[in-house]
Coordinates of C-alpha atoms and ligand atoms in Angstrom, one line a residue:
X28 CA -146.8 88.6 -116.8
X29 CA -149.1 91.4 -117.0
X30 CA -152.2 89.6 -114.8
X31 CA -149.4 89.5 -112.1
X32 CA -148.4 92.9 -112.0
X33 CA -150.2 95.3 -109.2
X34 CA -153.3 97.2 -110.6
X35 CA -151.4 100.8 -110.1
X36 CA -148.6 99.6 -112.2
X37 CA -150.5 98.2 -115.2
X38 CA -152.2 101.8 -115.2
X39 CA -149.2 103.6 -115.3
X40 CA -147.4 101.6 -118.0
X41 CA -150.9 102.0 -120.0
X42 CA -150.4 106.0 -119.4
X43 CA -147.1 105.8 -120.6
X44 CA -147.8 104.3 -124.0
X45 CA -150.3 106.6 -124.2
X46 CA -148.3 109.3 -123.8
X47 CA -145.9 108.1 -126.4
X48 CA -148.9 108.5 -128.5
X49 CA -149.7 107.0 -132.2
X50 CA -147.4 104.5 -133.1
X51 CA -144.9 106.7 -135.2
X52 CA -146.9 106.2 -139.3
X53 CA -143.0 105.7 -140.9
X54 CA -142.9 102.8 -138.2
X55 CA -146.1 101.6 -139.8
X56 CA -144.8 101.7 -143.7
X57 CA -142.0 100.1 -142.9
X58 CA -143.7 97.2 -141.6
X59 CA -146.0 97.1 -144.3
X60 CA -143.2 97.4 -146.5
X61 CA -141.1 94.9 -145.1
X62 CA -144.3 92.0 -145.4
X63 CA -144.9 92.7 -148.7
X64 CA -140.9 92.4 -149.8
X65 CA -141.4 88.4 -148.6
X66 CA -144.2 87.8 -150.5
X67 CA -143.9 85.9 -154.3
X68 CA -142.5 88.7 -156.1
X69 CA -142.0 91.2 -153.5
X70 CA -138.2 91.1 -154.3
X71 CA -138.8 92.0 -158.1
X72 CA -138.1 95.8 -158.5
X73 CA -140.5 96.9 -160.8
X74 CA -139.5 99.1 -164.0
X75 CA -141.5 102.0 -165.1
X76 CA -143.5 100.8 -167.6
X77 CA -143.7 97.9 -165.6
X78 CA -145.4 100.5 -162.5
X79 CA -148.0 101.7 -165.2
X80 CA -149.3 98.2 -165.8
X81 CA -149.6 97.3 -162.5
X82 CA -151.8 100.5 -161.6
X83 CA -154.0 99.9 -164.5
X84 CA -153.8 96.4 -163.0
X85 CA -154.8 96.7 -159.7
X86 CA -158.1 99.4 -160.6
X87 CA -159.1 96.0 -162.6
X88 CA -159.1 93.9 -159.8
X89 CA -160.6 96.4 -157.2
X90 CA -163.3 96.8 -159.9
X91 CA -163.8 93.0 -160.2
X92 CA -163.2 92.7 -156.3
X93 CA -166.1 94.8 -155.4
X94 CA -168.7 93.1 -157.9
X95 CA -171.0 90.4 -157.1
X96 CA -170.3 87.4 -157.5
X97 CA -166.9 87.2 -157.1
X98 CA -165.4 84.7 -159.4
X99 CA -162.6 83.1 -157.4
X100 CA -165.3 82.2 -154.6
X101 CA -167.6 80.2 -156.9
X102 CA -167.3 76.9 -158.1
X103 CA -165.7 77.6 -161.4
X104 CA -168.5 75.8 -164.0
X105 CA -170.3 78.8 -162.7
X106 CA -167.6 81.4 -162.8
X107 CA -166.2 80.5 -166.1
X108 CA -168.4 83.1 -168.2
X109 CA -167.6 85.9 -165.8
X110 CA -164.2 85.3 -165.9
X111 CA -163.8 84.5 -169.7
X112 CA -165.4 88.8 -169.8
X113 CA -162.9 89.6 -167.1
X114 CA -160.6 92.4 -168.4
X115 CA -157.9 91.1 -165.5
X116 CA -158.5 87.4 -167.5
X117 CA -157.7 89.2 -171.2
X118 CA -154.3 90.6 -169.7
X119 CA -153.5 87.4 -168.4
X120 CA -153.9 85.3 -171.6
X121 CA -151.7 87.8 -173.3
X122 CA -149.1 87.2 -170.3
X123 CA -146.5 85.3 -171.2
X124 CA -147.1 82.7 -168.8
X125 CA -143.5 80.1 -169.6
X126 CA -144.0 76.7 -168.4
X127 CA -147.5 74.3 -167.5
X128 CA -145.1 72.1 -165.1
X129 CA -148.3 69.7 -163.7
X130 CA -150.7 68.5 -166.5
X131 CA -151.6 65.2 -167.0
X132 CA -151.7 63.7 -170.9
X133 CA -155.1 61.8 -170.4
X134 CA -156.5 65.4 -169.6
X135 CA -154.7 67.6 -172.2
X136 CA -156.9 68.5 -175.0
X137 CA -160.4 69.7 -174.5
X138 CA -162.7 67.3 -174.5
X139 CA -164.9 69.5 -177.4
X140 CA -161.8 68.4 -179.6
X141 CA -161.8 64.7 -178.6
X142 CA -165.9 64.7 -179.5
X143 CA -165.7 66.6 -182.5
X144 CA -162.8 65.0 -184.0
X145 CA -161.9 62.1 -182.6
X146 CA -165.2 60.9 -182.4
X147 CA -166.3 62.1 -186.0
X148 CA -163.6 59.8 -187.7
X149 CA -164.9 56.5 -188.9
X150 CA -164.7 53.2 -187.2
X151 CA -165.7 54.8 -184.0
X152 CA -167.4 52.9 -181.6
X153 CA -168.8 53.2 -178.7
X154 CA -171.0 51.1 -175.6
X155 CA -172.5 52.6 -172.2
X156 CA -171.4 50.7 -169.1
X157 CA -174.6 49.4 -166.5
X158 CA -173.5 52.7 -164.5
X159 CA -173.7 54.9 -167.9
X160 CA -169.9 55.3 -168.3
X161 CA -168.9 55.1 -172.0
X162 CA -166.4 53.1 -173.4
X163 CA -164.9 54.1 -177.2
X164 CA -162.7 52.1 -179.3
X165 CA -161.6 52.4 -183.1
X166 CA -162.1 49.0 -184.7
X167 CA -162.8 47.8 -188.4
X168 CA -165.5 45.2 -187.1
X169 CA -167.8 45.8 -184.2
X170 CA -166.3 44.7 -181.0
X171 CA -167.0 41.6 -179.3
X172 CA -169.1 42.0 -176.0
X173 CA -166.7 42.6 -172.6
X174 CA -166.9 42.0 -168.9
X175 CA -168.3 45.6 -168.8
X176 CA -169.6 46.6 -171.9
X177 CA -172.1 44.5 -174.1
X178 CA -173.4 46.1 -176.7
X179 CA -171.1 48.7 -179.1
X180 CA -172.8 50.7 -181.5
X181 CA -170.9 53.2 -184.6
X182 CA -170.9 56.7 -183.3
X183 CA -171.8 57.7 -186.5
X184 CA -174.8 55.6 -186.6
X185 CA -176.1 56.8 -183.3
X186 CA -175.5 60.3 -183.9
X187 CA -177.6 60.0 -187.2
X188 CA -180.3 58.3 -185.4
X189 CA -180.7 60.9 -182.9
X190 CA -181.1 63.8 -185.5
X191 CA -180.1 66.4 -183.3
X192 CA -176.1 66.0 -183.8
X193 CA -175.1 69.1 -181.6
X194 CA -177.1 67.4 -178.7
X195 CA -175.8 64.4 -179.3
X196 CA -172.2 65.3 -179.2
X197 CA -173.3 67.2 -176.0
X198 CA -174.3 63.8 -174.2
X199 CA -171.2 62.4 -175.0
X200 CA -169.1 65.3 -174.2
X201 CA -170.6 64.9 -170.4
X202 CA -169.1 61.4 -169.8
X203 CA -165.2 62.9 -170.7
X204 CA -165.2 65.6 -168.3
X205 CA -166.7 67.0 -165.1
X206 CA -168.4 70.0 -166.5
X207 CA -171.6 70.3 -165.5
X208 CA -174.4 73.2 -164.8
X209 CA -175.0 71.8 -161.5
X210 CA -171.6 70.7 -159.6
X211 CA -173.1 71.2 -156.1
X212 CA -175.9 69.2 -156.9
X213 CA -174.1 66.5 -159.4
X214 CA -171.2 66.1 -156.6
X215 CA -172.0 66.7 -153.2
X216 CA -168.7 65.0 -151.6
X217 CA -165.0 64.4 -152.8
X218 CA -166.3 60.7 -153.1
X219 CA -168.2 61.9 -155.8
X220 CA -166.4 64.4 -157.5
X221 CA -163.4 61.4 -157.9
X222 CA -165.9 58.6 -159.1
X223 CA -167.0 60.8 -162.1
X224 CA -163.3 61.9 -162.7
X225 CA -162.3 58.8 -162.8
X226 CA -164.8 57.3 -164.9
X227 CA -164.1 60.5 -167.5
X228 CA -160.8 59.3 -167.8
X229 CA -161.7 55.6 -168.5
X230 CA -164.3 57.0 -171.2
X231 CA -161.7 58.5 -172.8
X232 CA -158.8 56.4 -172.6
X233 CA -160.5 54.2 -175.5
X234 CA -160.3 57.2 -177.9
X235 CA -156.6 58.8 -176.7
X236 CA -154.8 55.4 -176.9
X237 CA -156.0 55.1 -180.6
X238 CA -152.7 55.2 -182.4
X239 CA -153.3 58.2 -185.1
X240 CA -155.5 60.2 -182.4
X241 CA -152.9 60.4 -180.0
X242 CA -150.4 61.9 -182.7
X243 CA -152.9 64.5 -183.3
X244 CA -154.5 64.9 -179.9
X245 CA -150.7 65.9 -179.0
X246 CA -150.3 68.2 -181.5
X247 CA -153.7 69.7 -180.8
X248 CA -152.4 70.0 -176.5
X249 CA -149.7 72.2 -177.5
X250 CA -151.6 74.3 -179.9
X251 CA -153.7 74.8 -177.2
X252 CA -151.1 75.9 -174.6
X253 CA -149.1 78.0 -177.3
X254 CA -152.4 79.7 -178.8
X255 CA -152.9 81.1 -174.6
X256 CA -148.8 82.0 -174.4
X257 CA -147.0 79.4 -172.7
X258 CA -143.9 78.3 -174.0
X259 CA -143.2 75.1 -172.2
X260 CA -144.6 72.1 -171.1
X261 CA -144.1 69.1 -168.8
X262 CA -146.7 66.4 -168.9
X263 CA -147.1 63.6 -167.0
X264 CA -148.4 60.5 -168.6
X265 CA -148.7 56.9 -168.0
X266 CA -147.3 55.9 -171.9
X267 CA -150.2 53.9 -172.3
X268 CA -150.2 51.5 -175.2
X269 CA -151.5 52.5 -178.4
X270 CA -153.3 50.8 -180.4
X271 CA -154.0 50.7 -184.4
X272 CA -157.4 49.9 -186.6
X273 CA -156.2 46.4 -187.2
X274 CA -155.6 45.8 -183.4
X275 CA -151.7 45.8 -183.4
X276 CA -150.6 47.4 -180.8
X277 CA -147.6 49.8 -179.9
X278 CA -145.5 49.9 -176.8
X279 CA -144.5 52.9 -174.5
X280 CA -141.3 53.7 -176.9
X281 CA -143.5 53.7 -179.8
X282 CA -145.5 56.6 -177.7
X283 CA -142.7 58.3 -176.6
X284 CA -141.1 58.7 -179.5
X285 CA -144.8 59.7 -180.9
X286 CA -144.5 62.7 -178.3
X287 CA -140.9 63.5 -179.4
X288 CA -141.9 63.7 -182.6
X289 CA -144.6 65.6 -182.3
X290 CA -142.9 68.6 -180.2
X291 CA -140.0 68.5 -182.7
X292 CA -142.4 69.5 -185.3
X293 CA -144.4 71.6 -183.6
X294 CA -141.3 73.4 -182.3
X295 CA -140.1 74.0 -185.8
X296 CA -142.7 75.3 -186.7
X297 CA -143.2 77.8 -183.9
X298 CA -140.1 78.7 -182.5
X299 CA -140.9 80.7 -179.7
X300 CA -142.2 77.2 -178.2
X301 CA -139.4 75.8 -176.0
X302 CA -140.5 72.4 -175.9
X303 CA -142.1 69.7 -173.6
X304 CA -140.6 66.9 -171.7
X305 CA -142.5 63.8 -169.5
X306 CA -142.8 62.7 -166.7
X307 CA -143.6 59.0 -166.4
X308 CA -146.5 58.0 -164.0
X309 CA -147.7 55.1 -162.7
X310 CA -151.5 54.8 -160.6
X311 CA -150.8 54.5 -157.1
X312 CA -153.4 51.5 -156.7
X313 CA -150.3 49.4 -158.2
X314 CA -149.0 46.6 -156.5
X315 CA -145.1 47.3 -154.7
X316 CA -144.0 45.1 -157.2
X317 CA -145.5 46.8 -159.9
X318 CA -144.4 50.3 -158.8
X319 CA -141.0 48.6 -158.4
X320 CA -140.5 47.4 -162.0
X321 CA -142.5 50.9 -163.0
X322 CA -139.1 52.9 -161.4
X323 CA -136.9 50.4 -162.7
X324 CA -138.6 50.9 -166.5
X325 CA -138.4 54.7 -165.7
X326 CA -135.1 54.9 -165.0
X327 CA -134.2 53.1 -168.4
X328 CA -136.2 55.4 -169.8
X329 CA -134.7 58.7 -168.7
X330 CA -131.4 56.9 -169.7
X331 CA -132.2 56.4 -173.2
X332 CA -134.6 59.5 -173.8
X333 CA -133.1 62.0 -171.7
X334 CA -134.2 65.1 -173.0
X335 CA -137.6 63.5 -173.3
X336 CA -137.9 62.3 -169.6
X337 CA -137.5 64.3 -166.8
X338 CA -138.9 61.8 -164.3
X339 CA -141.4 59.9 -162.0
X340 CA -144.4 60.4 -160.3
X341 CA -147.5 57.9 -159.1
X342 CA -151.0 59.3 -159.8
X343 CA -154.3 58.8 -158.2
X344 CA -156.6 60.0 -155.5
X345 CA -153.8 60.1 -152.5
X346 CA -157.1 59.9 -150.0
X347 CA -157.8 56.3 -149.3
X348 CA -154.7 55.1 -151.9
X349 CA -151.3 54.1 -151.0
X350 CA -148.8 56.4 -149.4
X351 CA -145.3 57.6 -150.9
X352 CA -144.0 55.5 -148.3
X353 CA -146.1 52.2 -148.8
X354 CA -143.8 52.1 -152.4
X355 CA -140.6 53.1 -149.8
X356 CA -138.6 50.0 -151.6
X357 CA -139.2 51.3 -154.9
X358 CA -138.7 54.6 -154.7
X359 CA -135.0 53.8 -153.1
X360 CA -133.7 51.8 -155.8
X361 CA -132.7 54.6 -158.1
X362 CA -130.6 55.5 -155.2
X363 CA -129.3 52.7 -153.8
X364 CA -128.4 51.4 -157.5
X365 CA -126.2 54.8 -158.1
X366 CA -128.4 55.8 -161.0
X367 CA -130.6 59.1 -161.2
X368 CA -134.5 59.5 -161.4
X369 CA -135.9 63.0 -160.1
X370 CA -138.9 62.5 -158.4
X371 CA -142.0 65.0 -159.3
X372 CA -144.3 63.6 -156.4
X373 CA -148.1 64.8 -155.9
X374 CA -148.3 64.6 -152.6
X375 CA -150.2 66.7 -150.0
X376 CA -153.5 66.8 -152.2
X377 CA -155.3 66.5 -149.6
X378 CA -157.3 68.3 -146.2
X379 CA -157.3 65.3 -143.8
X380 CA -154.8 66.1 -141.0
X381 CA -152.2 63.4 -139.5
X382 CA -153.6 60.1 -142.1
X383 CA -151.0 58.5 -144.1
X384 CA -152.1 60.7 -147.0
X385 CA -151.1 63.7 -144.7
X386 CA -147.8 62.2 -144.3
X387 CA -147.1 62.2 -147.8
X388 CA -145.5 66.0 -148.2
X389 CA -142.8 65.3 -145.8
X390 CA -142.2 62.0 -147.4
X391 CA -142.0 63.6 -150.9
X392 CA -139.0 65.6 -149.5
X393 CA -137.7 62.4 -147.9
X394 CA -137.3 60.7 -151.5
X395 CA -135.8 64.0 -153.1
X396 CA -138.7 64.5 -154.7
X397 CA -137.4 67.8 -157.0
X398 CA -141.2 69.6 -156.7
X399 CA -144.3 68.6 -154.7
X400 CA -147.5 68.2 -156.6
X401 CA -150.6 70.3 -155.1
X402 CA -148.9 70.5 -151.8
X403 CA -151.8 71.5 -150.6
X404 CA -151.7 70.3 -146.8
X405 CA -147.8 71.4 -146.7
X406 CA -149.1 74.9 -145.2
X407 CA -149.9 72.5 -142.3
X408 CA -146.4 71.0 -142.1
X409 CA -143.8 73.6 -140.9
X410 CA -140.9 71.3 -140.6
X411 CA -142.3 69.8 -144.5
X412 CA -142.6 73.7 -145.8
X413 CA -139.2 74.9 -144.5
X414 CA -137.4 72.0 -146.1
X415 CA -139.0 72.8 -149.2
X416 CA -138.2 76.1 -148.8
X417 CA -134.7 75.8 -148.1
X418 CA -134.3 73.4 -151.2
X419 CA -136.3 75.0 -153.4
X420 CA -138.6 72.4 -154.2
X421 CA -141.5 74.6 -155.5
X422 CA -145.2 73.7 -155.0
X423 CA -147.3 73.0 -158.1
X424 CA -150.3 75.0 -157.3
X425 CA -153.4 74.0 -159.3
X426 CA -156.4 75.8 -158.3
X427 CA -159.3 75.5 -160.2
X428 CA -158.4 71.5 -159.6
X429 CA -158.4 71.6 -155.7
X430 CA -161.9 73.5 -156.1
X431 CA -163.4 71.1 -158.4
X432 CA -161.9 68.6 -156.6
X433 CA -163.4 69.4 -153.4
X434 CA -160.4 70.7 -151.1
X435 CA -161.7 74.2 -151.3
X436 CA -164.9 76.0 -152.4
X437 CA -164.0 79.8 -152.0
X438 CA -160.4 80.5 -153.4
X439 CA -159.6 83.4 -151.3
X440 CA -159.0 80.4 -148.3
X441 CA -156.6 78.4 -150.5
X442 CA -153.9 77.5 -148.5
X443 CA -151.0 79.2 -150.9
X444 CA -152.1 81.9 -149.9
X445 CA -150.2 81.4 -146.8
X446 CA -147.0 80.4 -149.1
X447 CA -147.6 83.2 -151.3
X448 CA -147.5 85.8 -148.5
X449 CA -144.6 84.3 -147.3
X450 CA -142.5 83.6 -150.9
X451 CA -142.4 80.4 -150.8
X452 CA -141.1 79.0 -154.8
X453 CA -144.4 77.8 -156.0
X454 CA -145.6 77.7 -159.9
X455 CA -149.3 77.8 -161.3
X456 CA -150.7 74.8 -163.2
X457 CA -153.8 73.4 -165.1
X458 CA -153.6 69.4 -164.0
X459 CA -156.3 68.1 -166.0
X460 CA -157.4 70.9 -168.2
X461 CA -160.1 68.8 -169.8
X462 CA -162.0 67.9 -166.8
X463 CA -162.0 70.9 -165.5
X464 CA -163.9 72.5 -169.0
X465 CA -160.2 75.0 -168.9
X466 CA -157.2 75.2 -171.6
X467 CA -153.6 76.5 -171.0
X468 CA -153.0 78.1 -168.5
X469 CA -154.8 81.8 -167.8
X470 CA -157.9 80.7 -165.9
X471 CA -155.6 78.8 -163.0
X472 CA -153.3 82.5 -163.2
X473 CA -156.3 84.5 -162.7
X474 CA -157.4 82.5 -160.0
X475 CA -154.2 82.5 -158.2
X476 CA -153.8 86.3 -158.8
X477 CA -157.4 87.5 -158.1
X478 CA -158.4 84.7 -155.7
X479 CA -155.9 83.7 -153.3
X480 CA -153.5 86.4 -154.0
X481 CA -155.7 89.0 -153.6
X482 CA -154.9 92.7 -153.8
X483 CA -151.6 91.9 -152.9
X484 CA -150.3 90.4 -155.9
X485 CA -149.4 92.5 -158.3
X486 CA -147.2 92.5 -161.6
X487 CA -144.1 91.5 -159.3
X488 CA -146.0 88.4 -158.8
X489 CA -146.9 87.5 -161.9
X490 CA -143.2 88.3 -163.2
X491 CA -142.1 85.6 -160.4
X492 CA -144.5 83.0 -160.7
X493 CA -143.6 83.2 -164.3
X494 CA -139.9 82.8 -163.9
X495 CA -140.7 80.3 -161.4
X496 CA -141.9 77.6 -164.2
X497 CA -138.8 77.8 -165.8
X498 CA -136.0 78.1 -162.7
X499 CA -138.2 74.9 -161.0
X500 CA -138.6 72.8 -164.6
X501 CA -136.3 70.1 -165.0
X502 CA -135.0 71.7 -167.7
X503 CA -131.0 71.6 -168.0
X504 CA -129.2 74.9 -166.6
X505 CA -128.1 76.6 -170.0
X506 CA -131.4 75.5 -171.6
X507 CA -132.9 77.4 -168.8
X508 CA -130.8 80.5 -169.5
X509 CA -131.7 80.8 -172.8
X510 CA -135.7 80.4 -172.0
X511 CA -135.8 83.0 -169.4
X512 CA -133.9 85.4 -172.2
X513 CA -136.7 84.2 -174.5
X514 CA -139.7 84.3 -172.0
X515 CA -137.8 88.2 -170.5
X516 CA -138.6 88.9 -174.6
X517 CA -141.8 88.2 -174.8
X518 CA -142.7 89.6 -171.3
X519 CA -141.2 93.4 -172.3
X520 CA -143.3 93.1 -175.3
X521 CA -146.0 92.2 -173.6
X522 CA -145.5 95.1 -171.2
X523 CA -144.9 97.5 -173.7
X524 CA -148.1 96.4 -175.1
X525 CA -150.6 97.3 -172.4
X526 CA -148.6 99.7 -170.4
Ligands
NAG621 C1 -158.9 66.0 -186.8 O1 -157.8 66.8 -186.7 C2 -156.8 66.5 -187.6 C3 -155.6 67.3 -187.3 O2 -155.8 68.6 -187.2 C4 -157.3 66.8 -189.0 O3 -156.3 66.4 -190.0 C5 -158.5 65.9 -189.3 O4 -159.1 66.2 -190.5 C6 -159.6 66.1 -188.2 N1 -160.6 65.2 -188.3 C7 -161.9 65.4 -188.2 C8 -162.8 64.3 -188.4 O5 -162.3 66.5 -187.9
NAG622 C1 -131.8 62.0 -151.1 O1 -130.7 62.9 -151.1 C2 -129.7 62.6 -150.1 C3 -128.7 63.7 -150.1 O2 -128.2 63.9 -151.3 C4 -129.2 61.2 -150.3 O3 -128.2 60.9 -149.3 C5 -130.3 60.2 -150.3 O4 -129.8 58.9 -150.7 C6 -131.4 60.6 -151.3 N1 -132.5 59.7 -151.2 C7 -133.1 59.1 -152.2 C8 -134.2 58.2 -151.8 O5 -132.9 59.4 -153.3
ZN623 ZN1 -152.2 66.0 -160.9

């Protein structure tokens, strides 16, 4: 419009705006004011005590804003230290945090406590692939060669023969999870970074699916989650087969009702934990077929367990797997048979644009899915993001994963930082705490509060993304009552405490 407009006239509407002179500063705070009431937690009126903390708060951050490095925007093997003496880091592991709604069970428990117990009991053995993968199993005689594996050795053996024990366990510690001095170097594409991940998890599959570890590899997960305040837990697991010393084996009810044993006992004896629930996952590399008689298992499942199961989900690399909609037959049977099974999809975890991997967040909606794992190309999708928005299907944000995993190096250009700005219902997880060298959940909060939310977020934030993991867990309506009482508890004391 303007370009057509006479010269003389463009000139006198520019001396008549500035002859209305600074736009009006109340104008200006109300704008500012008005942005920040959209962002996560700009709705949560803050009490006084609640004001103190987040002053204290926000000199902490400035103070870790302006040093060099910066934590959020290195890769996090190299910002762990810094973080772990971050005074913003020691508030948040005394924060209640309430629910860790994406983990996965193969990744639960650090992988120091898989090598330093589960590898230290006897019977252990354990054989390196042609590609130096290891491969553990519990047996009573040495195990016969396999298609991948030849020669198995006792653990205990070859940790006496190499004298140095500490450097032993070291070496094996590096083939069950990513952690490594070097990431840049060690993984220099996603291709990489996923080979190794998925070669972790096959290296320790042999020790997790061992009948009596998995009972106390459970035990061990929530000890580890409780001991950094969160109160809740919703793990996704396969329900692998277990197997025992004299090679009988256990099915998937045997293993869930290992899991619902274990969090009855755990919960008794620490009340203030509310409990865990699963969600039942099947790879994505699975056949239609396979996927099909997965949902139909599933759905059996959540009928007979149904304060154990929540619900379904497929796992595995989405790049270069098969889409949500690839399994479109499967994933409509709950449905068309009349029968329920919420879907917890990952889907988005990706930063190709318009592949069939892309496509998966708007499918996830599609399906019903009741939250969308990662999300993390939904920023990209504004017909995908306002759906989710307007039903409330939160985003399971997972930081430190998408930076190990290669979707972002410098957390400040996460995409939820666009959803956070804007309020969209999104929670904070860990997904595969072992790989990533982490435990519960306070170094994925700091890096969603320092990192991508910036100075912006303050305790209003934390308060909501809180709250979030219990309004968006699958949780049943009055159990979710009484857990935001008991997580509102725990957060005034907490406030109380370091206001
Ligand atoms: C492993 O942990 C369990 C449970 O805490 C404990 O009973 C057992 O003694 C530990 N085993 C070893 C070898 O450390
Ligand atoms: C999703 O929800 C809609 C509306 O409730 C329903 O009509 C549809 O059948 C559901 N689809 C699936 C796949 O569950
Ligand atoms: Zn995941």
């Amino acid at each position: 419009m303007v370009a057509s407009l006479p010269q003389a006239a463009v000139t006198l509407l520019w001396l008549a705006a500035a002859a209305a002179g600074m736009p009006d500063p109340s104008q200006r705070d109300e704008l500012m004011r008005r942005e920040a009431s959209r962002r996560t937690g700009g709705g949560v009126a803050l009490t006084a005590a609640e004001r103190r903390l987040d002053g204290e708060l926000r000199r902490m951050k400035e103070r870790e804003m302006a040093a060099e490095p910066f934590p959020p925007a290195v890769h996090f093997f190299k910002a762990k230290g810094l973080i772990r003496d971050s005074p913003v880091f020691k508030l948040l592991q005394d924060m209640p945090k309430g629910g860790a709604l994406h983990v996965h069970s193969s990744s639960l428990v650090s992988a120091e406590w898989l090598v330093k117990n589960a590898t230290y009991r006897p019977h252990c053995y354990v054989c390196f692939t042609w590609d130096n993968s290891a491969r553990f199993v519990f047996s009573r005689r040495r195990p016969y060669p396999r298609w991948d594996c030849f020669y198995w050795q006792l653990v205990s053996a070859l940790r006496a023969e190499a004298g140095d024990a500490a450097a032993f366990d070291a070496s094996l510690m590096k083939h069950l999870t990513l952690v490594t001095d070097d990431p840049d170097g060690e993984y220099p594409d996603q291709d990489a970074v996923w080979d190794k991940f998925e070669r972790a998890f096959v290296a320790g599959a042999g020790l997790v699916s061992h009948a009596p570890v998995l009972r106390d590899y459970l035990l061990r997960g929530l000890h580890e989650l409780h001991r950094d305040n969160v109160m809740y837990l919703e793990l996704r697991s396969g329900l692998s087969r277990t197997y025992e010393l004299d090679g009988s084996i256990h099915d998937k009810i045997w293993t869930l009702r290992t899991f619902q044993d274990v969090v009855g006992k755990f919960v008794a004896e620490h009340p203030d934990f509310l409990g865990a629930r699963l969600i039942v996952a099947v790879h994505r590399a699975l056949s239609a077929s396979e996927v099909k008689a997965a949902v139909e298992e599933a759905t059996e499942l959540r009928r007979d367990f149904p304060d154990v199961v929540a619900g379904f989900d497929l796992v595995g690399r989405e790049d270069g797997g098969r889409p949500l909609w690839y399994f479109r037959d499967a994933l409509s049977l709950p449905a068309q048979m009349g029968v329920t099974l919420p879907y917890f999809f990952h889907a988005g975890e990706t930063d190709e644009e318009g592949t069939e991997t892309d496509q998966n967040v708007l499918d996830a909606l599609l399906f019903n899915s009741s939250r969308i794992g990662h999300g993390y190309a939904l920023a990209r999708h504004p017909l995908a993001k306002e759906m989710s928005r307007v039903r409330q299907v939160a985003v399971e944000v997972c930081p430190i994963s998408n930076q190990v995993l290669k979707l972002v190096s410098d957390l400040r250009n996460h995409p939820a930082a666009v959803l956070m700005a804007e309020g969209h219902p999104l929670v904070i997880s860990s997904d595969d705490p072992s790989m990533f060298g982490t435990a519960g959940l306070s170094y994925d909060f700091y890096q969603a509060f320092v990192g991508i939310g910036g100075l912006k977020a303050n305790v209003g934030t934390l308060k909501e993304l809180a709250l979030n993991s219990i309004r968006y867990s699958s949780l049943p309506p009055t159990l979710k009552d009484s857990a935001q009482a008991a997580w509102r508890r725990k957060w005034d004391a907490f406030v109380s405490a370091h206001a």
